[in-house]
Amino acid sequence: MPLVWALLLLVYAKRLAALWHEPVWRVPVLVVESDDWGAGPLEQAAALTAIHAVLLRHRDATGQPAKMTLGVILAVVDTATTTASAYQRVVFDDARLAPVLDALRGGIAAGVFVPQLHGMEHYWPPAVLAAAQTDSVVAAWLTGAAWPATEALPSALQSRWTDARVLPSLSLPVAEIDVAAALETATFARIFGQAARVAVPTTFVWNDAVERAWAAHGVRYIVTPGTRHTGRDAAGKPIGDGRVIRNGERSHSGVRYPNGERRNSGIRYLVRDQYFEPALGHDAARGLAALARQTLLGRPALLETHRFNFIGTAAAASLQTLDVMLTEARGAYPGLRFMSTEQIAEAMLQTDTALLETGLRWRLRAGLTRSHTLPRFARLARLSGLALPLWIMQQLSA
Ligand SMILES: [Zn+2]
């Protein structure tokens, strides 16, 4: 083997091994992950009912209806009683929000909606309260019209697990994270009658302390964009260590017990890096292309979307796009499976052989296909001539 091939493989060894270890799906899987629903504008009730009807029109090979996981926000500011010095919240099971909660529960009962924890609020209340002292837009948001949309807050303040009253943002005290995580998981369990097992950090900013606190209250899986951000930089942009996260990967965060024993938090990561936002111009073909790409790579297709697509002026067109995308997905993949994100995670954890490949040949094929997604690897393999033996291996494993 030429030295340059050995060097190339050595440089990429860790990343290639990670691709090799990532579970390989043998069936196409699709779930639409939609964030930001819950305590907020009342027009969500009609939007959820309309989405429910569209999802119910589509069934997979096993008779399961199409699924949308909903990243749920459990509380929002009570604009009528909040003052410059005291924050007050309205929780999702308040009678005033009953139409929204009823619509959401109706979809859960029908098997089309699956609630996931997005956060008590889509922000860290003390940070928003502090920001309102100097920012009149934030002040008006806190004490203005009822049920304000969190999408209207400055982006950095939409991160719950960092204090963005100043930039770069500050870490939150661990004790405050523990109290907040305990309250939000208990509130989720009270409202939905089930523990929150999947969490989606708002704006994908979170850290080890959040993972430990969530894990202590039953959260087992965290949806990630394939990396972790832990704060906001001076310009308000999310920042992290840049580490690449793979599906099913175990978090490094540990829990230390009073007797000194250290155990892993048990948290596992999922990767959601495909986007389906019809209001931003993403059409059915884009959703279908994401499904095709993920299926080729032996990965489940977790399509990220948000409530803003389905309320307001874009709603009707977004629903239509969702409907067309699901119709075309079923047509293109007769073996397609609609699963919740928790079901996807459980299948990977238990290596469900009806859904996942364990044979060497298929794993090798998926590993080689996935290697094309590594930055610069495909180009360097081509330049060095390594691409040819890799291609032959890929053909032989087909
Ligand atoms: Zn969100």
mmCIF file of C-alpha atoms and ligand atoms in Angstrom:
data_model
loop_
_atom_site.group_PDB
_atom_site.id
_atom_site.type_symbol
_atom_site.label_atom_id
_atom_site.label_comp_id
_atom_site.label_asym_id
_atom_site.label_seq_id
_atom_site.Cartn_x
_atom_site.Cartn_y
_atom_site.Cartn_z
ATOM 1 C CA MET A 1 0.000 0.000 0.000
ATOM 2 C CA PRO A 2 1.532 3.335 -1.005
ATOM 3 C CA LEU A 3 2.708 5.418 1.929
ATOM 4 C CA VAL A 4 0.340 8.265 1.005
ATOM 5 C CA TRP A 5 -2.670 5.958 1.344
ATOM 6 C CA ALA A 6 -1.504 4.821 4.771
ATOM 7 C CA LEU A 7 -1.010 8.433 5.831
ATOM 8 C CA LEU A 8 -4.447 9.447 4.577
ATOM 9 C CA LEU A 9 -6.128 6.555 6.385
ATOM 10 C CA LEU A 10 -4.135 7.359 9.529
ATOM 11 C CA VAL A 11 -5.172 11.019 9.518
ATOM 12 C CA TYR A 12 -8.839 10.048 9.093
ATOM 13 C CA ALA A 13 -8.690 6.883 11.261
ATOM 14 C CA LYS A 14 -10.738 8.263 14.151
ATOM 15 C CA ARG A 15 -13.434 9.750 11.943
ATOM 16 C CA LEU A 16 -13.634 6.642 9.751
ATOM 17 C CA ALA A 17 -13.957 4.471 12.871
ATOM 18 C CA ALA A 18 -16.803 6.687 14.147
ATOM 19 C CA LEU A 19 -18.635 6.242 10.830
ATOM 20 C CA TRP A 20 -18.078 2.488 11.038
ATOM 21 C CA HIS A 21 -19.530 2.332 14.557
ATOM 22 C CA GLU A 22 -22.617 4.382 13.736
ATOM 23 C CA PRO A 23 -25.657 2.090 13.372
ATOM 24 C CA VAL A 24 -26.626 1.176 9.791
ATOM 25 C CA TRP A 25 -30.334 1.249 8.955
ATOM 26 C CA ARG A 26 -31.643 -1.288 6.469
ATOM 27 C CA VAL A 27 -34.992 0.475 5.945
ATOM 28 C CA PRO A 28 -35.763 4.088 5.028
ATOM 29 C CA VAL A 29 -37.047 5.973 8.096
ATOM 30 C CA LEU A 30 -38.708 9.387 8.181
ATOM 31 C CA VAL A 31 -39.725 11.635 11.050
ATOM 32 C CA VAL A 32 -40.555 15.335 10.892
ATOM 33 C CA GLU A 33 -39.208 17.115 13.964
ATOM 34 C CA SER A 34 -41.040 20.363 14.638
ATOM 35 C CA ASP A 35 -39.931 22.713 17.413
ATOM 36 C CA ASP A 36 -41.391 25.623 19.416
ATOM 37 C CA TRP A 37 -44.972 24.423 20.003
ATOM 38 C CA GLY A 38 -46.750 24.785 23.325
ATOM 39 C CA ALA A 39 -47.281 27.747 25.620
ATOM 40 C CA GLY A 40 -47.732 30.670 23.226
ATOM 41 C CA PRO A 41 -50.027 32.024 20.512
ATOM 42 C CA LEU A 42 -53.556 30.566 20.495
ATOM 43 C CA GLU A 43 -53.542 30.198 16.692
ATOM 44 C CA GLN A 44 -51.374 27.107 17.273
ATOM 45 C CA ALA A 45 -54.574 25.154 18.035
ATOM 46 C CA ALA A 46 -55.895 25.427 14.476
ATOM 47 C CA ALA A 47 -52.407 24.829 13.056
ATOM 48 C CA LEU A 48 -51.947 21.606 15.048
ATOM 49 C CA THR A 49 -55.393 20.356 14.049
ATOM 50 C CA ALA A 50 -54.603 20.971 10.370
ATOM 51 C CA ILE A 51 -51.199 19.204 10.609
ATOM 52 C CA HIS A 52 -52.858 16.304 12.440
ATOM 53 C CA ALA A 53 -55.284 15.826 9.518
ATOM 54 C CA VAL A 54 -52.455 15.840 6.933
ATOM 55 C CA LEU A 55 -50.301 13.339 8.874
ATOM 56 C CA LEU A 56 -53.231 10.987 9.333
ATOM 57 C CA ARG A 57 -53.624 10.708 5.547
ATOM 58 C CA HIS A 58 -50.262 8.933 5.265
ATOM 59 C CA ARG A 59 -49.444 5.441 6.534
ATOM 60 C CA ASP A 60 -46.261 3.424 6.246
ATOM 61 C CA ALA A 61 -45.749 -0.219 5.275
ATOM 62 C CA THR A 62 -46.765 -1.352 8.779
ATOM 63 C CA GLY A 63 -49.883 0.865 8.979
ATOM 64 C CA GLN A 64 -48.301 3.519 11.211
ATOM 65 C CA PRO A 65 -49.408 7.104 10.492
ATOM 66 C CA ALA A 66 -46.820 9.737 9.583
ATOM 67 C CA LYS A 67 -45.307 11.231 12.726
ATOM 68 C CA MET A 68 -44.310 14.695 13.788
ATOM 69 C CA THR A 69 -42.360 15.038 16.998
ATOM 70 C CA LEU A 70 -43.172 18.313 18.690
ATOM 71 C CA GLY A 71 -40.464 20.137 20.633
ATOM 72 C CA VAL A 72 -42.700 21.528 23.374
ATOM 73 C CA ILE A 73 -42.238 24.789 25.264
ATOM 74 C CA LEU A 74 -43.975 24.427 28.637
ATOM 75 C CA ALA A 75 -44.367 28.055 29.699
ATOM 76 C CA VAL A 76 -44.301 31.607 28.423
ATOM 77 C CA VAL A 77 -44.181 35.010 30.063
ATOM 78 C CA ASP A 78 -47.410 36.273 31.623
ATOM 79 C CA THR A 79 -47.256 39.713 30.064
ATOM 80 C CA ALA A 80 -50.118 41.021 32.229
ATOM 81 C CA THR A 81 -48.379 40.444 35.568
ATOM 82 C CA THR A 82 -44.651 40.570 34.725
ATOM 83 C CA THR A 83 -42.888 43.767 35.814
ATOM 84 C CA ALA A 84 -39.403 45.138 35.244
ATOM 85 C CA SER A 85 -38.253 43.416 38.430
ATOM 86 C CA ALA A 86 -40.407 40.267 38.624
ATOM 87 C CA TYR A 87 -40.925 37.611 35.957
ATOM 88 C CA GLN A 88 -44.229 35.673 35.958
ATOM 89 C CA ARG A 89 -44.992 32.670 33.749
ATOM 90 C CA VAL A 90 -48.080 30.981 32.341
ATOM 91 C CA VAL A 91 -47.703 27.203 32.198
ATOM 92 C CA PHE A 92 -49.063 25.195 29.253
ATOM 93 C CA ASP A 93 -51.854 23.536 31.284
ATOM 94 C CA ASP A 94 -53.310 26.928 32.239
ATOM 95 C CA ALA A 95 -57.020 26.997 31.251
ATOM 96 C CA ARG A 96 -56.391 29.900 28.847
ATOM 97 C CA LEU A 97 -54.157 27.670 26.713
ATOM 98 C CA ALA A 98 -56.561 24.712 26.723
ATOM 99 C CA PRO A 99 -57.387 24.894 22.970
ATOM 100 C CA VAL A 100 -53.704 24.481 22.085
ATOM 101 C CA LEU A 101 -53.085 21.690 24.598
ATOM 102 C CA ASP A 102 -56.253 19.867 23.531
ATOM 103 C CA ALA A 103 -55.171 19.968 19.875
ATOM 104 C CA LEU A 104 -51.754 18.658 20.802
ATOM 105 C CA ARG A 105 -53.170 15.872 22.978
ATOM 106 C CA GLY A 106 -55.606 14.893 20.200
ATOM 107 C CA GLY A 107 -52.641 14.305 17.886
ATOM 108 C CA ILE A 108 -50.816 12.285 20.547
ATOM 109 C CA ALA A 109 -53.882 10.059 21.005
ATOM 110 C CA ALA A 110 -54.071 9.524 17.220
ATOM 111 C CA GLY A 111 -50.388 8.546 17.057
ATOM 112 C CA VAL A 112 -49.341 11.439 14.807
ATOM 113 C CA PHE A 113 -47.753 13.730 17.435
ATOM 114 C CA VAL A 114 -45.053 12.771 19.918
ATOM 115 C CA PRO A 115 -44.103 15.432 22.495
ATOM 116 C CA GLN A 116 -40.429 16.075 23.240
ATOM 117 C CA LEU A 117 -38.954 18.433 25.823
ATOM 118 C CA HIS A 118 -37.796 21.706 24.242
ATOM 119 C CA GLY A 119 -37.707 23.614 27.532
ATOM 120 C CA MET A 120 -39.760 25.239 30.264
ATOM 121 C CA GLU A 121 -39.260 28.485 28.378
ATOM 122 C CA HIS A 122 -37.500 29.092 25.084
ATOM 123 C CA TYR A 123 -35.178 31.396 27.018
ATOM 124 C CA TRP A 124 -33.561 31.849 30.413
ATOM 125 C CA PRO A 125 -36.025 34.184 32.190
ATOM 126 C CA PRO A 126 -33.472 36.094 34.331
ATOM 127 C CA ALA A 127 -31.425 36.836 31.184
ATOM 128 C CA VAL A 128 -34.466 38.193 29.315
ATOM 129 C CA LEU A 129 -35.500 40.257 32.353
ATOM 130 C CA ALA A 130 -31.986 41.710 32.595
ATOM 131 C CA ALA A 131 -31.816 42.415 28.854
ATOM 132 C CA ALA A 132 -35.126 44.313 29.084
ATOM 133 C CA GLN A 133 -33.415 46.922 31.296
ATOM 134 C CA THR A 134 -31.478 48.234 28.301
ATOM 135 C CA ASP A 135 -33.378 46.868 25.282
ATOM 136 C CA SER A 136 -36.787 48.461 24.728
ATOM 137 C CA VAL A 137 -37.841 45.784 22.200
ATOM 138 C CA VAL A 138 -37.261 43.044 24.784
ATOM 139 C CA ALA A 139 -39.025 45.139 27.448
ATOM 140 C CA ALA A 140 -42.067 45.509 25.168
ATOM 141 C CA TRP A 141 -42.004 41.764 24.451
ATOM 142 C CA LEU A 142 -42.103 40.989 28.207
ATOM 143 C CA THR A 143 -44.955 43.297 29.144
ATOM 144 C CA GLY A 144 -46.836 43.856 25.867
ATOM 145 C CA ALA A 145 -49.480 41.739 24.100
ATOM 146 C CA ALA A 146 -50.377 38.338 25.543
ATOM 147 C CA TRP A 147 -48.742 35.106 24.270
ATOM 148 C CA PRO A 148 -45.735 36.700 22.586
ATOM 149 C CA ALA A 149 -43.887 34.529 20.056
ATOM 150 C CA THR A 150 -40.418 33.554 21.260
ATOM 151 C CA GLU A 151 -39.249 33.705 17.635
ATOM 152 C CA ALA A 152 -39.414 37.492 18.011
ATOM 153 C CA LEU A 153 -36.730 37.614 20.727
ATOM 154 C CA PRO A 154 -33.120 38.398 19.753
ATOM 155 C CA SER A 155 -31.544 35.081 18.691
ATOM 156 C CA ALA A 156 -29.016 34.845 21.539
ATOM 157 C CA LEU A 157 -31.765 35.271 24.151
ATOM 158 C CA GLN A 158 -33.647 32.293 22.655
ATOM 159 C CA SER A 159 -30.957 29.996 24.125
ATOM 160 C CA ARG A 160 -32.220 28.642 27.441
ATOM 161 C CA TRP A 161 -29.008 27.157 28.811
ATOM 162 C CA THR A 162 -26.669 30.154 28.707
ATOM 163 C CA ASP A 163 -26.967 33.641 30.149
ATOM 164 C CA ALA A 164 -27.013 35.939 27.106
ATOM 165 C CA ARG A 165 -27.819 39.187 28.944
ATOM 166 C CA VAL A 166 -24.246 40.024 27.931
ATOM 167 C CA LEU A 167 -22.149 38.766 25.019
ATOM 168 C CA PRO A 168 -20.154 36.588 24.998
ATOM 169 C CA SER A 169 -22.763 34.792 27.106
ATOM 170 C CA LEU A 170 -22.066 33.590 30.641
ATOM 171 C CA SER A 171 -22.352 30.044 32.033
ATOM 172 C CA LEU A 172 -25.315 29.445 34.312
ATOM 173 C CA PRO A 173 -24.656 28.308 37.901
ATOM 174 C CA VAL A 174 -24.976 24.501 38.091
ATOM 175 C CA ALA A 175 -27.363 24.725 41.053
ATOM 176 C CA GLU A 176 -29.744 26.879 39.000
ATOM 177 C CA ILE A 177 -29.557 24.443 36.062
ATOM 178 C CA ASP A 178 -30.415 21.571 38.447
ATOM 179 C CA VAL A 179 -33.501 23.373 39.814
ATOM 180 C CA ALA A 180 -34.700 24.434 36.351
ATOM 181 C CA ALA A 181 -34.253 20.946 34.851
ATOM 182 C CA ALA A 182 -36.093 19.354 37.791
ATOM 183 C CA LEU A 183 -39.014 21.763 37.344
ATOM 184 C CA GLU A 184 -39.316 21.414 33.570
ATOM 185 C CA THR A 185 -39.137 17.607 33.569
ATOM 186 C CA ALA A 186 -41.744 17.436 36.369
ATOM 187 C CA THR A 187 -43.992 19.858 34.462
ATOM 188 C CA PHE A 188 -43.653 17.808 31.264
ATOM 189 C CA ALA A 189 -44.599 14.616 33.158
ATOM 190 C CA ARG A 190 -47.601 16.329 34.758
ATOM 191 C CA ILE A 191 -48.942 17.676 31.463
ATOM 192 C CA PHE A 192 -48.311 14.637 29.257
ATOM 193 C CA GLY A 193 -48.557 11.815 31.811
ATOM 194 C CA GLN A 194 -45.172 10.488 30.708
ATOM 195 C CA ALA A 195 -41.556 11.299 31.481
ATOM 196 C CA ALA A 196 -39.620 13.373 28.963
ATOM 197 C CA ARG A 197 -37.238 10.875 27.377
ATOM 198 C CA VAL A 198 -36.085 12.974 24.399
ATOM 199 C CA ALA A 199 -34.877 16.551 24.825
ATOM 200 C CA VAL A 200 -34.140 19.124 22.119
ATOM 201 C CA PRO A 201 -32.049 21.985 23.559
ATOM 202 C CA THR A 202 -33.320 25.371 22.386
ATOM 203 C CA THR A 203 -31.017 26.771 19.664
ATOM 204 C CA PHE A 204 -28.829 23.698 20.342
ATOM 205 C CA VAL A 205 -26.954 25.366 23.191
ATOM 206 C CA TRP A 206 -26.386 23.133 26.248
ATOM 207 C CA ASN A 207 -23.569 21.677 28.343
ATOM 208 C CA ASP A 208 -22.542 18.780 30.604
ATOM 209 C CA ALA A 209 -24.396 20.230 33.610
ATOM 210 C CA VAL A 210 -27.651 20.288 31.620
ATOM 211 C CA GLU A 211 -27.107 16.699 30.470
ATOM 212 C CA ARG A 212 -26.468 15.523 34.035
ATOM 213 C CA ALA A 213 -29.550 17.323 35.347
ATOM 214 C CA TRP A 214 -31.779 16.016 32.553
ATOM 215 C CA ALA A 215 -30.434 12.464 32.947
ATOM 216 C CA ALA A 216 -31.186 12.578 36.679
ATOM 217 C CA HIS A 217 -34.852 13.185 35.756
ATOM 218 C CA GLY A 218 -35.256 10.524 33.091
ATOM 219 C CA VAL A 219 -34.077 12.144 29.841
ATOM 220 C CA ARG A 220 -32.233 9.501 27.799
ATOM 221 C CA TYR A 221 -31.747 11.068 24.374
ATOM 222 C CA ILE A 222 -30.699 14.495 23.156
ATOM 223 C CA VAL A 223 -31.371 15.661 19.617
ATOM 224 C CA THR A 224 -28.301 17.458 18.233
ATOM 225 C CA PRO A 225 -27.341 19.133 14.944
ATOM 226 C CA GLY A 226 -24.272 16.838 14.838
ATOM 227 C CA THR A 227 -22.220 18.980 17.215
ATOM 228 C CA ARG A 228 -22.683 20.760 20.551
ATOM 229 C CA HIS A 229 -22.778 24.474 21.212
ATOM 230 C CA THR A 230 -22.278 25.633 24.783
ATOM 231 C CA GLY A 231 -22.690 29.400 24.565
ATOM 232 C CA ARG A 232 -22.882 32.520 22.406
ATOM 233 C CA ASP A 233 -19.839 34.479 21.230
ATOM 234 C CA ALA A 234 -19.366 38.267 21.203
ATOM 235 C CA ALA A 235 -21.426 38.514 17.996
ATOM 236 C CA GLY A 236 -24.207 36.349 19.461
ATOM 237 C CA LYS A 237 -23.332 33.293 17.350
ATOM 238 C CA PRO A 238 -23.487 29.808 18.943
ATOM 239 C CA ILE A 239 -20.039 28.455 19.847
ATOM 240 C CA GLY A 240 -18.850 24.987 20.802
ATOM 241 C CA ASP A 241 -15.824 22.724 20.680
ATOM 242 C CA GLY A 242 -16.588 21.646 17.102
ATOM 243 C CA ARG A 243 -16.641 17.963 17.980
ATOM 244 C CA VAL A 244 -18.618 15.863 15.494
ATOM 245 C CA ILE A 245 -21.484 13.853 17.025
ATOM 246 C CA ARG A 246 -22.797 10.645 15.425
ATOM 247 C CA ASN A 247 -26.143 8.878 15.817
ATOM 248 C CA GLY A 248 -26.362 6.697 18.903
ATOM 249 C CA GLU A 249 -23.141 8.100 20.354
ATOM 250 C CA ARG A 250 -22.903 8.132 24.133
ATOM 251 C CA SER A 251 -22.307 11.486 25.803
ATOM 252 C CA HIS A 252 -19.079 11.927 27.768
ATOM 253 C CA SER A 253 -20.842 13.677 30.644
ATOM 254 C CA GLY A 254 -20.468 11.810 33.897
ATOM 255 C CA VAL A 255 -22.297 11.830 37.215
ATOM 256 C CA ARG A 256 -20.202 11.761 40.390
ATOM 257 C CA TYR A 257 -21.897 10.175 43.374
ATOM 258 C CA PRO A 258 -21.261 11.226 46.999
ATOM 259 C CA ASN A 259 -19.124 8.100 47.523
ATOM 260 C CA GLY A 260 -16.807 9.275 44.739
ATOM 261 C CA GLU A 261 -18.022 6.758 42.189
ATOM 262 C CA ARG A 262 -18.279 8.181 38.680
ATOM 263 C CA ARG A 263 -20.776 6.960 36.121
ATOM 264 C CA ASN A 264 -21.682 8.066 32.640
ATOM 265 C CA SER A 265 -24.918 10.059 32.493
ATOM 266 C CA GLY A 266 -26.234 7.456 30.036
ATOM 267 C CA ILE A 267 -27.350 10.173 27.628
ATOM 268 C CA ARG A 268 -27.238 9.201 23.944
ATOM 269 C CA TYR A 269 -27.182 11.605 21.030
ATOM 270 C CA LEU A 270 -29.200 11.699 17.832
ATOM 271 C CA VAL A 271 -28.303 13.739 14.770
ATOM 272 C CA ARG A 272 -30.819 16.013 13.061
ATOM 273 C CA ASP A 273 -29.045 17.807 10.245
ATOM 274 C CA GLN A 274 -31.625 17.858 7.442
ATOM 275 C CA TYR A 275 -33.926 20.860 7.105
ATOM 276 C CA PHE A 276 -37.492 21.181 5.894
ATOM 277 C CA GLU A 277 -38.800 24.710 6.351
ATOM 278 C CA PRO A 278 -41.413 25.318 3.630
ATOM 279 C CA ALA A 279 -41.817 28.969 4.635
ATOM 280 C CA LEU A 280 -38.134 29.474 3.782
ATOM 281 C CA GLY A 281 -38.616 27.998 0.319
ATOM 282 C CA HIS A 282 -37.874 24.327 1.034
ATOM 283 C CA ASP A 283 -40.117 22.315 -1.307
ATOM 284 C CA ALA A 284 -41.219 18.676 -1.251
ATOM 285 C CA ALA A 285 -38.279 17.732 -3.497
ATOM 286 C CA ARG A 286 -35.874 19.024 -0.865
ATOM 287 C CA GLY A 287 -37.469 16.847 1.827
ATOM 288 C CA LEU A 288 -37.361 13.887 -0.523
ATOM 289 C CA ALA A 289 -33.692 14.529 -1.368
ATOM 290 C CA ALA A 290 -32.876 14.529 2.349
ATOM 291 C CA LEU A 291 -34.660 11.193 2.758
ATOM 292 C CA ALA A 292 -32.768 9.761 -0.242
ATOM 293 C CA ARG A 293 -29.414 10.980 1.082
ATOM 294 C CA GLN A 294 -29.975 9.610 4.583
ATOM 295 C CA THR A 295 -31.246 6.276 3.247
ATOM 296 C CA LEU A 296 -28.179 5.891 1.025
ATOM 297 C CA LEU A 297 -25.991 6.546 4.077
ATOM 298 C CA GLY A 298 -27.911 4.013 6.196
ATOM 299 C CA ARG A 299 -29.249 6.768 8.448
ATOM 300 C CA PRO A 300 -32.763 7.725 9.576
ATOM 301 C CA ALA A 301 -34.090 10.990 8.112
ATOM 302 C CA LEU A 302 -34.857 13.427 10.938
ATOM 303 C CA LEU A 303 -36.214 16.506 9.174
ATOM 304 C CA GLU A 304 -36.015 19.711 11.205
ATOM 305 C CA THR A 305 -38.869 22.167 10.938
ATOM 306 C CA HIS A 306 -40.538 24.801 13.176
ATOM 307 C CA ARG A 307 -43.970 26.062 14.066
ATOM 308 C CA PHE A 308 -43.398 29.361 12.213
ATOM 309 C CA ASN A 309 -43.992 27.456 8.962
ATOM 310 C CA PHE A 310 -47.474 26.433 10.024
ATOM 311 C CA ILE A 311 -48.927 29.604 11.537
ATOM 312 C CA GLY A 312 -49.547 32.909 9.828
ATOM 313 C CA THR A 313 -49.580 33.581 6.106
ATOM 314 C CA ALA A 314 -47.284 30.690 5.123
ATOM 315 C CA ALA A 315 -49.418 28.028 6.837
ATOM 316 C CA ALA A 316 -51.579 26.784 3.950
ATOM 317 C CA ALA A 317 -48.665 26.490 1.515
ATOM 318 C CA SER A 318 -46.491 24.748 4.152
ATOM 319 C CA LEU A 319 -49.209 22.180 4.856
ATOM 320 C CA GLN A 320 -49.548 21.508 1.142
ATOM 321 C CA THR A 321 -45.778 21.016 0.827
ATOM 322 C CA LEU A 322 -45.783 18.617 3.799
ATOM 323 C CA ASP A 323 -48.620 16.644 2.233
ATOM 324 C CA VAL A 324 -46.875 16.390 -1.155
ATOM 325 C CA MET A 325 -43.564 15.431 0.461
ATOM 326 C CA LEU A 326 -45.198 12.576 2.416
ATOM 327 C CA THR A 327 -47.064 11.340 -0.687
ATOM 328 C CA GLU A 328 -43.880 11.308 -2.760
ATOM 329 C CA ALA A 329 -41.840 9.695 0.030
ATOM 330 C CA ARG A 330 -44.294 6.808 0.275
ATOM 331 C CA GLY A 331 -44.317 6.452 -3.496
ATOM 332 C CA ALA A 332 -40.532 6.403 -3.783
ATOM 333 C CA TYR A 333 -39.979 4.051 -0.819
ATOM 334 C CA PRO A 334 -42.652 1.353 -0.408
ATOM 335 C CA GLY A 335 -40.728 0.031 2.634
ATOM 336 C CA LEU A 336 -40.665 3.467 4.307
ATOM 337 C CA ARG A 337 -41.169 3.523 8.089
ATOM 338 C CA PHE A 338 -42.671 6.358 10.114
ATOM 339 C CA MET A 339 -41.143 6.261 13.594
ATOM 340 C CA SER A 340 -40.828 8.658 16.507
ATOM 341 C CA THR A 341 -37.370 9.867 17.430
ATOM 342 C CA GLU A 342 -37.532 7.885 20.668
ATOM 343 C CA GLN A 343 -38.410 4.715 18.718
ATOM 344 C CA ILE A 344 -35.474 5.390 16.389
ATOM 345 C CA ALA A 345 -33.145 5.801 19.366
ATOM 346 C CA GLU A 346 -34.427 2.658 21.089
ATOM 347 C CA ALA A 347 -34.013 0.609 17.897
ATOM 348 C CA MET A 348 -30.385 1.734 17.624
ATOM 349 C CA LEU A 349 -29.669 1.082 21.295
ATOM 350 C CA GLN A 350 -31.131 -2.431 21.124
ATOM 351 C CA THR A 351 -29.768 -3.148 17.617
ATOM 352 C CA ASP A 352 -33.202 -4.168 16.356
ATOM 353 C CA THR A 353 -32.155 -6.463 13.497
ATOM 354 C CA ALA A 354 -35.481 -6.028 11.692
ATOM 355 C CA LEU A 355 -34.472 -2.403 11.147
ATOM 356 C CA LEU A 356 -30.674 -2.354 11.404
ATOM 357 C CA GLU A 357 -27.895 -4.115 9.509
ATOM 358 C CA THR A 358 -25.353 -6.059 11.520
ATOM 359 C CA GLY A 359 -23.696 -7.959 8.642
ATOM 360 C CA LEU A 360 -20.108 -6.965 7.851
ATOM 361 C CA ARG A 361 -20.775 -6.473 4.142
ATOM 362 C CA TRP A 362 -23.513 -3.915 4.648
ATOM 363 C CA ARG A 363 -21.650 -2.145 7.394
ATOM 364 C CA LEU A 364 -18.601 -1.910 5.144
ATOM 365 C CA ARG A 365 -20.711 -0.565 2.300
ATOM 366 C CA ALA A 366 -22.346 2.055 4.522
ATOM 367 C CA GLY A 367 -18.976 3.006 6.022
ATOM 368 C CA LEU A 368 -17.479 3.558 2.550
ATOM 369 C CA THR A 369 -20.499 5.550 1.384
ATOM 370 C CA ARG A 370 -20.368 7.664 4.529
ATOM 371 C CA SER A 371 -16.641 8.347 4.042
ATOM 372 C CA HIS A 372 -17.617 10.630 1.139
ATOM 373 C CA THR A 373 -19.254 12.959 3.678
ATOM 374 C CA LEU A 374 -15.978 13.590 5.544
ATOM 375 C CA PRO A 375 -14.576 17.028 4.748
ATOM 376 C CA ARG A 376 -11.920 16.766 2.001
ATOM 377 C CA PHE A 377 -11.605 12.968 2.350
ATOM 378 C CA ALA A 378 -13.162 12.158 -1.044
ATOM 379 C CA ARG A 379 -10.976 14.733 -2.811
ATOM 380 C CA LEU A 380 -7.778 13.544 -1.132
ATOM 381 C CA ALA A 381 -8.703 9.911 -1.844
ATOM 382 C CA ARG A 382 -9.136 10.811 -5.509
ATOM 383 C CA LEU A 383 -5.876 12.754 -5.728
ATOM 384 C CA SER A 384 -3.890 9.975 -4.037
ATOM 385 C CA GLY A 385 -5.476 7.164 -6.025
ATOM 386 C CA LEU A 386 -6.975 5.609 -2.880
ATOM 387 C CA ALA A 387 -10.459 6.208 -4.302
ATOM 388 C CA LEU A 388 -10.069 3.321 -6.765
ATOM 389 C CA PRO A 389 -9.460 0.493 -4.247
ATOM 390 C CA LEU A 390 -12.186 2.017 -2.000
ATOM 391 C CA TRP A 391 -14.593 2.034 -4.941
ATOM 392 C CA ILE A 392 -13.763 -1.589 -5.771
ATOM 393 C CA MET A 393 -14.375 -2.563 -2.125
ATOM 394 C CA GLN A 394 -17.688 -0.727 -2.213
ATOM 395 C CA GLN A 395 -18.765 -2.575 -5.386
ATOM 396 C CA LEU A 396 -17.722 -5.936 -3.939
ATOM 397 C CA SER A 397 -19.718 -5.299 -0.765
ATOM 398 C CA ALA A 398 -22.867 -4.453 -2.730
HETATM 399 ZN ZN ZN B 1 -36.787 26.226 19.275
#
